Coordinates of C-alpha atoms in Angstrom, one line a residue:
Chain A
M164 CA 0.0 0.0 0.0
K165 CA 2.6 2.5 1.1
P166 CA 5.1 2.1 -1.8
S167 CA 2.4 2.3 -4.5
F168 CA 0.9 5.4 -2.7
G169 CA 4.5 6.8 -2.7
R170 CA 4.8 6.1 -6.4
W171 CA 1.5 7.7 -7.1
L172 CA 2.5 10.7 -5.2
T173 CA 5.9 11.0 -7.0
K174 CA 4.2 10.4 -10.4
S175 CA 1.5 13.0 -9.8
A176 CA 4.0 15.5 -8.4
T177 CA 6.2 15.1 -11.5
G178 CA 3.1 15.3 -13.7
L179 CA 2.0 18.4 -12.0
L180 CA 5.4 20.0 -12.2
L181 CA 5.6 19.2 -15.9
L182 CA 2.1 20.5 -16.5
T183 CA 2.9 23.7 -14.6
L184 CA 6.1 24.1 -16.6
L185 CA 4.4 23.6 -19.9
I186 CA 1.7 26.1 -19.0
A187 CA 4.3 28.6 -17.9
M188 CA 6.3 28.1 -21.1
G189 CA 3.2 28.2 -23.2
C190 CA 1.8 31.3 -21.6
A191 CA 5.1 33.1 -21.6
N192 CA 5.0 33.8 -25.3
P193 CA 2.4 32.0 -27.3
R194 CA 2.5 33.2 -30.8
G195 CA 2.2 32.1 -34.4
T196 CA 4.9 32.3 -37.0
G197 CA 3.0 33.7 -40.0
D198 CA 4.7 37.1 -39.7
L199 CA 8.2 35.8 -39.1
G200 CA 11.1 35.3 -41.4
L201 CA 14.8 35.3 -41.5
V202 CA 17.6 37.4 -42.8
I203 CA 20.8 35.7 -43.9
E204 CA 24.0 37.4 -42.7
R205 CA 26.4 35.8 -45.0
A206 CA 29.7 37.1 -43.8
S207 CA 29.3 36.1 -40.2
G208 CA 27.4 32.8 -40.8
S209 CA 24.5 34.0 -38.8
L210 CA 20.9 34.9 -39.3
Q211 CA 18.3 37.2 -37.8
V212 CA 14.8 36.1 -37.0
V213 CA 12.6 39.0 -38.0
E214 CA 8.9 39.9 -37.7
N215 CA 7.1 41.8 -40.4
S216 CA 4.1 43.1 -38.5
N217 CA 6.3 45.6 -36.5
N218 CA 9.4 45.4 -38.7
V219 CA 11.7 44.3 -35.9
S220 CA 14.4 41.8 -35.4
L221 CA 13.6 39.3 -32.7
G222 CA 17.2 38.0 -32.3
G223 CA 20.1 36.3 -33.9
V224 CA 21.1 32.7 -34.6
T225 CA 24.8 31.8 -35.0
G226 CA 26.9 28.9 -36.0
L227 CA 25.6 28.3 -39.5
G228 CA 28.8 28.1 -41.4
D229 CA 29.4 29.6 -44.9
L230 CA 26.2 31.3 -45.9
S231 CA 27.2 32.8 -49.2
H232 CA 24.3 32.1 -51.5
A233 CA 22.3 30.5 -48.7
A234 CA 18.7 29.8 -49.3
A235 CA 15.9 28.8 -46.9
V236 CA 12.7 26.8 -47.1
F237 CA 10.2 26.3 -44.4
S238 CA 8.4 23.5 -42.7
R239 CA 4.6 23.5 -43.4
D240 CA 3.9 24.4 -39.8
G241 CA 5.9 27.6 -40.4
R242 CA 8.0 27.0 -37.3
Y243 CA 11.3 25.6 -38.8
A244 CA 13.6 27.0 -41.4
F245 CA 15.9 24.7 -43.3
I246 CA 19.1 26.5 -44.4
C247 CA 21.4 25.2 -47.1
G248 CA 24.8 26.8 -46.9
R249 CA 27.5 27.0 -49.4
D250 CA 29.8 24.8 -47.3
G251 CA 27.4 21.9 -47.6
G252 CA 25.9 22.4 -44.2
L253 CA 22.1 21.8 -43.8
S254 CA 20.7 23.4 -40.7
K255 CA 17.2 23.3 -39.1
V256 CA 16.4 26.4 -37.2
D257 CA 13.5 26.9 -34.8
L258 CA 12.1 30.4 -35.4
L259 CA 10.4 30.5 -32.0
T260 CA 13.3 29.5 -29.8
R261 CA 15.9 30.8 -32.3
Q262 CA 18.0 27.7 -31.9
V263 CA 19.7 25.5 -34.4
V264 CA 17.9 22.3 -33.6
K265 CA 19.8 20.1 -36.0
R266 CA 22.7 20.5 -38.3
V267 CA 24.4 18.1 -40.7
M268 CA 27.3 18.5 -43.2
Q269 CA 25.7 16.9 -46.2
S270 CA 28.1 17.7 -49.1
G271 CA 31.1 19.8 -50.1
N272 CA 29.2 22.6 -51.7
S273 CA 25.5 23.3 -52.0
I274 CA 23.3 25.7 -53.8
G275 CA 19.7 25.4 -52.6
G276 CA 16.9 23.3 -51.3
A277 CA 13.3 22.4 -51.7
I278 CA 10.7 20.9 -49.5
S279 CA 8.2 18.2 -50.7
Q280 CA 4.5 18.7 -51.2
D281 CA 3.8 16.9 -47.9
G282 CA 6.6 18.6 -46.1
R283 CA 8.3 15.4 -45.1
L284 CA 11.2 15.4 -47.5
L285 CA 13.9 17.9 -48.0
A286 CA 16.0 18.0 -51.2
V287 CA 19.3 19.7 -51.4
A288 CA 21.0 20.6 -54.7
N289 CA 24.8 20.3 -54.7
Y290 CA 27.6 21.6 -56.8
S291 CA 30.2 19.3 -55.4
P292 CA 29.8 16.4 -55.6
G293 CA 27.1 17.2 -58.2
G294 CA 23.8 15.8 -57.3
V295 CA 20.7 15.9 -55.1
R296 CA 20.4 14.5 -51.7
I297 CA 17.1 13.8 -50.0
F298 CA 16.6 14.1 -46.2
D299 CA 13.9 13.4 -43.7
S300 CA 12.8 16.9 -42.7
E301 CA 12.1 15.8 -39.1
T302 CA 15.5 14.2 -38.4
L303 CA 17.7 15.4 -41.2
E304 CA 18.7 11.8 -41.8
M305 CA 19.7 11.3 -45.4
K306 CA 17.3 9.0 -47.3
W307 CA 18.6 9.0 -50.8
D308 CA 21.7 10.2 -52.7
I309 CA 21.1 11.0 -56.4
P310 CA 24.4 11.7 -58.2
A311 CA 23.8 14.0 -61.2
M312 CA 25.7 11.9 -63.7
G313 CA 25.1 13.4 -67.1
A314 CA 25.1 11.6 -70.4
D315 CA 28.7 12.8 -70.7
G316 CA 29.6 10.4 -67.8
K317 CA 30.6 13.3 -65.5
L318 CA 29.0 14.6 -62.3
S319 CA 27.2 17.9 -63.1
K320 CA 26.4 20.9 -60.8
V321 CA 22.8 20.9 -60.0
V322 CA 20.7 24.1 -60.2
G323 CA 17.0 25.1 -60.3
L324 CA 15.7 22.6 -57.8
A325 CA 12.0 22.8 -57.1
D326 CA 9.2 20.7 -55.6
V327 CA 6.6 19.3 -58.0
P328 CA 3.0 18.5 -57.0
G329 CA 2.2 14.8 -57.3
K330 CA 5.9 13.9 -58.1
S331 CA 8.7 15.0 -55.9
F332 CA 11.4 17.3 -57.3
I333 CA 12.7 18.6 -60.6
F334 CA 16.1 20.1 -61.2
S335 CA 18.6 21.0 -64.0
L336 CA 22.2 19.8 -64.6
F337 CA 24.3 22.9 -65.4
D338 CA 27.3 21.2 -67.1
A339 CA 25.4 18.4 -68.8
G340 CA 22.5 20.4 -70.0
E341 CA 19.8 18.1 -68.7
I342 CA 16.6 18.2 -66.7
W343 CA 15.6 15.5 -64.3
L344 CA 12.2 14.8 -62.8
L345 CA 12.5 12.8 -59.6
E346 CA 9.9 10.7 -57.8
V347 CA 10.8 9.4 -54.4
N348 CA 8.7 7.6 -51.8
E349 CA 9.1 5.1 -49.0
Q350 CA 7.7 2.3 -51.1
K351 CA 10.1 2.1 -53.9
E352 CA 13.5 3.2 -55.2
P353 CA 13.7 6.7 -56.7
Q354 CA 12.3 7.0 -60.2
I355 CA 14.0 9.5 -62.5
Q356 CA 12.8 10.8 -65.8
K357 CA 15.7 12.4 -67.6
W358 CA 15.6 14.8 -70.5
R359 CA 19.0 15.0 -72.2
Q360 CA 20.5 17.9 -74.2
V361 CA 17.8 20.4 -73.3
G362 CA 20.2 23.3 -74.0
A363 CA 23.5 24.8 -73.1
Q364 CA 24.2 25.5 -69.4
P365 CA 20.9 25.9 -67.6
Y366 CA 21.8 28.2 -64.8
D367 CA 18.6 28.4 -62.8
A368 CA 15.0 27.5 -63.1
L369 CA 11.5 28.1 -61.6
I370 CA 8.3 26.2 -61.3
T371 CA 5.2 28.3 -61.9
P372 CA 3.0 28.9 -58.8
D373 CA 0.4 26.4 -60.0
G374 CA 3.2 23.7 -60.2
R375 CA 2.5 23.1 -63.9
Y376 CA 5.4 24.6 -65.8
Y377 CA 9.1 24.3 -65.2
L378 CA 11.3 26.9 -66.9
A379 CA 15.1 26.7 -67.0
G380 CA 17.1 29.7 -68.2
L381 CA 20.2 29.0 -70.3
F382 CA 23.5 30.7 -69.9
G383 CA 25.2 29.1 -73.0
E384 CA 22.5 30.4 -75.4
D385 CA 19.7 32.9 -75.5
G386 CA 16.6 30.9 -74.7
I387 CA 14.5 29.3 -72.0
V388 CA 13.6 25.6 -71.8
L389 CA 10.0 24.8 -70.8
I390 CA 8.5 21.6 -69.6
D391 CA 4.7 21.2 -69.2
L392 CA 4.5 18.9 -66.1
W393 CA 0.8 18.2 -67.0
H394 CA 2.2 16.7 -70.2
P395 CA 5.7 15.5 -69.5
E396 CA 5.5 13.1 -72.4
Q397 CA 5.7 16.2 -74.7
G398 CA 9.2 16.8 -73.4
P399 CA 11.1 20.0 -73.2
R400 CA 10.5 22.8 -75.7
R401 CA 12.4 26.0 -76.3
I402 CA 10.8 29.4 -75.8
L403 CA 12.0 33.0 -76.2
Q404 CA 14.7 31.6 -78.5
G405 CA 17.3 34.1 -79.4
Y406 CA 15.8 36.8 -77.2
G407 CA 19.0 38.8 -77.5
R408 CA 18.2 39.5 -81.1
G409 CA 21.8 39.6 -82.2
N410 CA 22.8 42.2 -79.7
E411 CA 26.2 41.5 -78.2
K412 CA 25.8 39.8 -74.9
L413 CA 27.2 41.8 -72.1
P414 CA 29.4 40.3 -69.4
V415 CA 27.4 38.7 -66.6
Y416 CA 28.7 39.7 -63.2
K417 CA 26.0 37.9 -61.4
M418 CA 23.7 35.1 -62.6
P419 CA 20.1 36.1 -62.6
H420 CA 17.7 34.2 -60.3
L421 CA 14.5 32.9 -61.7
R422 CA 12.6 31.9 -58.6
G423 CA 10.9 35.2 -58.5
W424 CA 7.3 34.1 -58.8
A425 CA 7.1 36.6 -61.6
M426 CA 3.9 35.3 -63.1
A427 CA 1.1 38.0 -63.4
D428 CA -1.8 38.8 -65.6
Q429 CA -1.3 35.6 -67.8
R430 CA 2.3 36.7 -68.3
I431 CA 5.6 35.7 -67.1
F432 CA 8.4 38.1 -66.3
L433 CA 12.0 36.9 -66.6
P434 CA 15.3 38.5 -66.2
S435 CA 17.2 38.5 -69.4
I436 CA 20.8 37.2 -69.1
G437 CA 23.5 39.5 -70.6
H438 CA 21.0 42.2 -71.6
H439 CA 19.4 45.2 -69.9
E440 CA 15.9 43.8 -70.2
V441 CA 13.1 42.0 -68.5
L442 CA 11.5 39.6 -70.9
V443 CA 7.7 39.1 -70.9
A444 CA 6.0 36.1 -72.4
D445 CA 2.4 35.1 -72.6
V446 CA 1.8 31.9 -70.5
N447 CA -0.7 30.4 -72.9
S448 CA 1.2 30.7 -76.2
W449 CA 4.6 31.2 -74.6
K450 CA 5.3 33.8 -77.2
E451 CA 7.2 36.9 -76.4
V452 CA 5.0 39.9 -75.5
A453 CA 7.6 42.5 -74.7
H454 CA 11.2 43.3 -73.8
I455 CA 11.1 45.9 -71.1
P456 CA 14.3 48.1 -71.1
V457 CA 15.6 48.4 -67.6
H458 CA 18.5 50.1 -65.8
S459 CA 21.0 47.2 -66.0
Q460 CA 21.2 43.4 -66.0
P461 CA 18.4 42.1 -63.8
V462 CA 19.0 39.6 -61.1
F463 CA 15.6 39.1 -59.6
A464 CA 12.2 40.0 -61.2
M465 CA 9.8 39.5 -58.4
V466 CA 6.1 40.0 -58.5
R467 CA 4.2 41.6 -55.7
P468 CA 1.7 39.1 -54.2
D469 CA -1.3 40.9 -55.8
K470 CA 0.5 40.7 -59.2
R471 CA 0.2 44.4 -59.9
Q472 CA 3.9 45.2 -59.8
V473 CA 7.2 43.5 -60.6
W474 CA 10.3 44.6 -58.6
V475 CA 13.7 44.3 -60.3
N476 CA 17.2 44.5 -58.8
F477 CA 20.4 44.4 -60.7
A478 CA 23.8 42.8 -61.0
F479 CA 27.1 44.3 -60.0
P480 CA 28.1 47.2 -60.5
D481 CA 24.6 48.5 -60.7
N482 CA 23.3 46.8 -57.6
D483 CA 22.3 50.0 -55.8
T484 CA 19.1 50.4 -57.8
I485 CA 15.6 49.0 -57.9
Q486 CA 13.0 49.5 -60.6
V487 CA 9.3 48.8 -60.4
I488 CA 7.4 47.6 -63.4
D489 CA 3.7 48.3 -63.7
V490 CA 2.1 45.0 -64.9
P491 CA -0.8 46.3 -67.0
T492 CA 1.2 48.8 -68.9
L493 CA 4.6 46.9 -68.9
K494 CA 6.3 50.2 -68.1
V495 CA 8.9 51.1 -65.4
V496 CA 7.0 53.4 -63.1
K497 CA 9.5 53.9 -60.3
Q498 CA 13.2 53.9 -59.8
L499 CA 14.7 53.8 -56.3
R500 CA 18.3 54.0 -55.1
P501 CA 18.2 52.5 -51.7
G502 CA 21.9 51.9 -51.4
K503 CA 24.8 49.6 -52.3
G504 CA 24.7 45.9 -52.7
I505 CA 21.0 45.1 -53.0
M506 CA 21.0 41.3 -52.9
H507 CA 17.4 40.3 -52.4
M508 CA 13.8 41.5 -52.1
E509 CA 11.0 39.9 -50.1
F510 CA 7.4 41.0 -50.0
T511 CA 5.3 40.8 -46.9
P512 CA 2.7 38.0 -47.2
K513 CA 0.1 40.3 -48.9
G514 CA 2.6 42.7 -50.4
E515 CA 1.9 46.1 -48.7
E516 CA 5.6 46.3 -47.9
V517 CA 8.9 45.0 -49.3
W518 CA 12.1 44.2 -47.5
L519 CA 15.4 44.9 -49.3
S520 CA 18.8 43.6 -48.1
L521 CA 21.7 46.1 -48.6
R522 CA 24.7 43.9 -48.3
D523 CA 27.3 46.6 -48.6
E524 CA 25.5 49.0 -46.3
N525 CA 24.9 46.5 -43.5
R526 CA 21.2 47.2 -43.3
I527 CA 17.7 46.1 -44.3
E528 CA 15.3 48.7 -45.7
V529 CA 11.6 48.3 -45.7
Y530 CA 9.5 50.2 -48.3
R531 CA 5.8 50.6 -48.8
T532 CA 4.9 49.3 -52.2
D533 CA 2.1 51.8 -52.9
T534 CA 3.8 55.1 -52.0
F535 CA 7.4 53.8 -52.3
E536 CA 8.2 55.5 -49.0
R537 CA 10.8 54.0 -46.7
V538 CA 9.2 52.9 -43.5
S539 CA 11.9 51.0 -41.5
T540 CA 15.6 50.4 -41.4
L541 CA 17.1 47.4 -39.5
P542 CA 20.8 46.9 -38.9
A543 CA 22.2 43.6 -40.3
N544 CA 25.7 42.3 -41.0
A545 CA 26.2 42.0 -44.8
P546 CA 22.6 40.8 -45.3
S547 CA 21.8 38.7 -48.4
G548 CA 18.6 36.5 -48.6
I549 CA 15.4 37.5 -46.8
F550 CA 12.8 34.7 -46.4
F551 CA 9.4 35.0 -44.9
T552 CA 7.4 32.0 -43.6
S553 CA 4.6 32.8 -46.2
R554 CA 6.8 30.7 -48.5
A555 CA 5.9 27.6 -46.5
H556 CA 2.6 27.2 -48.4
K557 CA 3.7 28.0 -51.9
I558 CA 4.6 25.5 -54.6
G559 CA 8.2 26.0 -55.8
L560 CA 9.5 28.1 -52.8
Chain B
M1055 CA 48.2 51.0 -53.2
E1056 CA 46.2 52.7 -50.5
E1057 CA 45.0 50.6 -47.7
R1058 CA 41.4 51.7 -48.3
H1059 CA 41.5 50.6 -51.9
Q1060 CA 43.0 47.3 -50.9
Q1061 CA 40.0 46.8 -48.6
E1062 CA 37.6 47.6 -51.4
L1063 CA 39.3 45.0 -53.6
L1064 CA 39.2 42.4 -50.9
H1065 CA 35.5 43.2 -50.4
L1066 CA 34.9 42.8 -54.2
L1067 CA 36.8 39.5 -54.2
R1068 CA 34.8 38.0 -51.4
Q1069 CA 31.4 39.4 -52.2
D1070 CA 31.3 39.7 -56.0
C1071 CA 33.8 37.1 -57.2
G1072 CA 32.3 35.1 -54.3
S1073 CA 28.9 35.1 -56.1
C1074 CA 30.3 32.3 -58.2
H1075 CA 33.4 31.2 -56.4
G1076 CA 32.0 31.2 -52.9
L1077 CA 32.4 33.7 -50.1
R1078 CA 35.4 31.8 -48.9
L1079 CA 36.5 31.2 -52.5
L1080 CA 36.2 27.4 -52.0
G1081 CA 34.2 27.1 -55.3
G1082 CA 30.6 27.2 -56.5
L1083 CA 29.5 27.6 -60.0
G1084 CA 33.1 28.7 -60.6
P1085 CA 36.1 26.7 -59.5
P1086 CA 37.9 27.2 -56.1
L1087 CA 40.4 30.0 -55.9
T1088 CA 42.5 28.7 -53.0
A1089 CA 46.3 28.8 -53.2
T1090 CA 46.3 25.0 -53.6
A1091 CA 43.8 25.1 -56.5
L1092 CA 45.8 27.8 -58.3
Q1093 CA 49.2 26.2 -57.7
G1094 CA 51.4 26.1 -60.8
K1095 CA 49.3 28.5 -62.7
P1096 CA 51.3 31.4 -64.1
K1097 CA 50.5 34.8 -62.8
A1098 CA 50.1 36.3 -66.3
Y1099 CA 47.6 33.6 -67.2
L1100 CA 45.4 34.3 -64.1
E1101 CA 45.6 38.0 -64.8
S1102 CA 44.5 37.5 -68.4
I1103 CA 41.5 35.4 -67.3
I1104 CA 40.4 38.1 -64.9
M1105 CA 40.8 40.9 -67.4
H1106 CA 39.3 39.1 -70.4
G1107 CA 37.1 36.5 -68.9
M1108 CA 36.4 33.0 -70.4
P1109 CA 33.8 33.6 -73.1
E1110 CA 32.4 30.0 -73.1
Q1111 CA 32.3 29.7 -69.3
A1112 CA 30.4 32.0 -67.0
M1113 CA 33.5 34.1 -66.2
P1114 CA 33.0 37.7 -67.2
P1115 CA 35.9 40.1 -68.2
W1116 CA 36.7 42.6 -65.4
K1117 CA 38.6 45.1 -67.6
G1118 CA 36.8 48.4 -67.3
I1119 CA 36.0 47.7 -63.7
L1120 CA 39.4 46.7 -62.4
S1121 CA 42.7 48.3 -63.5
P1122 CA 45.8 46.1 -64.4
E1123 CA 47.3 47.1 -61.1
D1124 CA 44.2 46.0 -59.2
V1125 CA 44.3 42.6 -61.0
S1126 CA 48.0 42.1 -60.4
W1127 CA 47.5 42.9 -56.7
L1128 CA 44.5 40.5 -56.5
V1129 CA 46.3 37.7 -58.2
D1130 CA 49.2 38.1 -55.7
R1131 CA 46.8 37.7 -52.9
L1132 CA 45.1 34.7 -54.4
L1133 CA 48.5 33.0 -55.1
E1134 CA 49.6 33.6 -51.5
G1135 CA 46.3 32.3 -50.2
V1136 CA 43.7 34.8 -49.3
A1137 CA 41.0 32.2 -49.1
E1138 CA 40.0 30.9 -45.7

């Protein structure tokens, strides 16, 4: 009688203590993550957790390695960010506690990641060794290693990785000029559909917000490769062929990024490589609608969430300038010069404000997108990418 | 060369060359630029690549942005191992 009563007492006391602790922790700061995000501070291998309702930094997270060209994707509960660093490190960061909860060194050199439709698998694209590795998003345990061995028998750098509804992931092989569609699940070995010789040096790619089209930009020639994922049997086709129209291609000091969500009003907006233009194509015919002359070579062409504006930043040495394109008229309606080294732009979830990272000025600037007024400035150490959790529920981000 | 200009060049090397070669110059879309990786490559050859680029690769020419003195100084730093 006595021992079991003692046990009951101990158990319930522990239980009570735990319960009290949980309530105390929960009540201390219960909050959602829908207005959170992070800013990559690439020089110091750290990041800041930020909040876009009040435009504040909530605190820093350190120990993330080489974050040049680091990209983040989010768990579908919006709590965790997965950061792929250039040094091959893959880190899982809790935005609420601001802790690195897991970190693995997964390769020599990585470029970006994607998270599966169901949020369970994480894919990382690697330059070296060239390939894609798939991880369990809960544990960061590696599940599959997919070397990107092109038809030339060599490992290729992988770019333009994106999640695909109903399949798994799609990506491009820079050196080999191929596109691979990957299907992985617990039941069987990975299935890969490979399209060879799609074009010279695909350097980045995007999947449209509906998950239907995959577009890869080519560095080695003027053109874009398109795959309709509703009809993969039709294979890749070339669009915007020769968009440079015989103009001499300018030196490219920074590769454009295509993951800009720049689809608006039945049109897609793409940075032209080696030319001072934003290309516009009709998404039904895929015919060219316009070339919009812009300040310099575009890096990102990003559409505001309501699709009314496209914001463009530029490559070195013109990376102090932003231009805003009005979607209905296809005209540049605003030019801003926020400061040196604008690396990235990120819209708030519904787009009333946009955050800009000014790498060379060690700060973040927040602008209203209707009046173009600057509303906030946040200090940051050589900031590059800005990623908000609203990405968690979008295909291809 | 002035100390300030040297700092600007090192900043450009890490940040802008780093876009392709990695912030620590350990490689990315472009090859690594560590002293080991560059071992045995003549200085004049490296200077020429920086000035004129490699048309078929993604390497742009930096003439017009960097002076021959800038390039010479940067190549010296690379060969002695500026990468971390």
